[in-house]
Tab-separated table of C-alpha atoms in Angstrom:
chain	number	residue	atom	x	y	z
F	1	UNK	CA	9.621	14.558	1.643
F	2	UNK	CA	10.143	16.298	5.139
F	3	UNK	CA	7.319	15.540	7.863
F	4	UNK	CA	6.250	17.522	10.049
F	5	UNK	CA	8.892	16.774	12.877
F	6	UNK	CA	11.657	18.021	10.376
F	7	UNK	CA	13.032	14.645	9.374
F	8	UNK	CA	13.515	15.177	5.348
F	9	UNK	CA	13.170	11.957	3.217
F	10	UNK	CA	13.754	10.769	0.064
F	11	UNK	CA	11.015	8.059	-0.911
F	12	UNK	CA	11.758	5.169	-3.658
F	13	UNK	CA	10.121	2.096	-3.427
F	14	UNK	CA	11.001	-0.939	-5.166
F	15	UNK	CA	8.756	-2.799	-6.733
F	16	UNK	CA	9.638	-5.884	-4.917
F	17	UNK	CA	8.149	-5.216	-2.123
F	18	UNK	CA	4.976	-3.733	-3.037
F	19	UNK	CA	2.650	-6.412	-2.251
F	20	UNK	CA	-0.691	-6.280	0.428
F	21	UNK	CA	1.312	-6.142	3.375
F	22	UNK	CA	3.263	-3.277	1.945
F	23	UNK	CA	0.426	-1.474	0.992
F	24	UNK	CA	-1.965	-2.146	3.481
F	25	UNK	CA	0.893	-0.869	6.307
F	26	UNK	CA	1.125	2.166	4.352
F	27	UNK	CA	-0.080	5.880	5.810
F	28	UNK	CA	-2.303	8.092	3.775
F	29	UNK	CA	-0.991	11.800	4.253
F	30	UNK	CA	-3.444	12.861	1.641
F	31	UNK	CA	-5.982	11.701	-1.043
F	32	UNK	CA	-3.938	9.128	-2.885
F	33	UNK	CA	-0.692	9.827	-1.431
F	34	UNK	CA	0.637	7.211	0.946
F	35	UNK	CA	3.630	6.780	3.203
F	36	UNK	CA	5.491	3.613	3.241
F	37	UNK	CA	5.742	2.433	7.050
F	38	UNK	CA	9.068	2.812	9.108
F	39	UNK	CA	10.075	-0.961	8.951
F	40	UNK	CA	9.052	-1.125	4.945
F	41	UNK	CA	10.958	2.353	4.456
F	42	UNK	CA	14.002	1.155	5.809
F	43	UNK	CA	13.912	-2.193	3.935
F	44	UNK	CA	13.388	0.496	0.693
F	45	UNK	CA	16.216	2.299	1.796
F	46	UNK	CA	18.428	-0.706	2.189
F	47	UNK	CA	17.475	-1.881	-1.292
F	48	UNK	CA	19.151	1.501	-2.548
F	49	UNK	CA	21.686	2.078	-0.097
F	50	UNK	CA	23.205	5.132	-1.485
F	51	UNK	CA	25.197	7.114	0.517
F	52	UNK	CA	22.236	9.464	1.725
F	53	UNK	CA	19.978	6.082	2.190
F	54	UNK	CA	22.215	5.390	5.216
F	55	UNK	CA	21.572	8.642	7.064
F	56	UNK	CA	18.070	8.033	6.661
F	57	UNK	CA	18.105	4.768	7.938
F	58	UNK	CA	19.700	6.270	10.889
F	59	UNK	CA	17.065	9.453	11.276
F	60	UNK	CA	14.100	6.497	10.788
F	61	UNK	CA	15.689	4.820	13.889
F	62	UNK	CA	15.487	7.854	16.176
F	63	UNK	CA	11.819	6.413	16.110
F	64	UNK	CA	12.839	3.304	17.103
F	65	UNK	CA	10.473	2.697	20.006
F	66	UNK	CA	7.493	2.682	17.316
F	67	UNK	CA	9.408	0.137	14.749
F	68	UNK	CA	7.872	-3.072	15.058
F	69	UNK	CA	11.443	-5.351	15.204
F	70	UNK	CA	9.642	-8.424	14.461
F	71	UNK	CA	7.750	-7.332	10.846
F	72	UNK	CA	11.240	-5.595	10.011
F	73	UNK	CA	13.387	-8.435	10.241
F	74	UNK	CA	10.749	-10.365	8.780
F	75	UNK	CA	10.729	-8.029	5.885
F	76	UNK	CA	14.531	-7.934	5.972
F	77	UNK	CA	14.998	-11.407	5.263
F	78	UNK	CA	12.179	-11.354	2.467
F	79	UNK	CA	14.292	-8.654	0.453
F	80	UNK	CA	17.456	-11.041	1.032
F	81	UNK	CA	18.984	-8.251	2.722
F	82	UNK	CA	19.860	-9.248	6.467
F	83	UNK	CA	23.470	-8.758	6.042
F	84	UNK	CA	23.382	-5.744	5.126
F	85	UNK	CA	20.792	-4.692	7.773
F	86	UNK	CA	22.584	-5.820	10.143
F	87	UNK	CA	26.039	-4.358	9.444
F	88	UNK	CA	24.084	-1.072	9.888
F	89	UNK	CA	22.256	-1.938	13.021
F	90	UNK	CA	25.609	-2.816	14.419
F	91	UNK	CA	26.771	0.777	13.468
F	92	UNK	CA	23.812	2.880	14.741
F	93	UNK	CA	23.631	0.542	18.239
F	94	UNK	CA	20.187	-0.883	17.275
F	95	UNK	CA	19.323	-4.612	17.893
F	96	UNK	CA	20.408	-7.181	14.834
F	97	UNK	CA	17.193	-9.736	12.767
């Protein structure tokens, strides 16, 4: 999926974490189409974490004056995946959950 400020990326969204919160943080871009939101698209992206998933993560947090820090590591911790969240915030010079 590429947006229309150019950043391409590749949506796949576990099932674990589609519950109400998931859904109801979700964008609709059109009719039934929905975009995860940028704290629940990196926590996707972690739960993949294939060697494109980590670029993306990095794109996503080029936007990281709209990511709501608090949800994310909330979210982080949910999926069980803090470690590795925070190996990569370490990397890309963003702050740790």
């Amino acid at each position: 999926m590429k947006s229309k400020r150019g950043l391409e990326i590749d949506l796949n969204t576990p099932m674990l974490l589609l519950d109400e919160e998931f859904q109801g943080r979700a964008r609709r871009v059109y009719r039934n189409l929905y975009i995860p939101s940028l704290e629940d698209l990196i926590v996707t992206k972690l739960m993949s974490l294939e060697r494109k998933d980590y670029g993306d993560i990095k794109e996503v947090f080029k936007f990281a004056d709209k990511i709501d820090f608090d949800y994310l590591c909330r979210r982080v911790q949910q999926a069980n995946l803090k470690r590795e969240f925070n190996r990569i915030a370490k990397r890309i010079g963003v702050p740790t959950c």
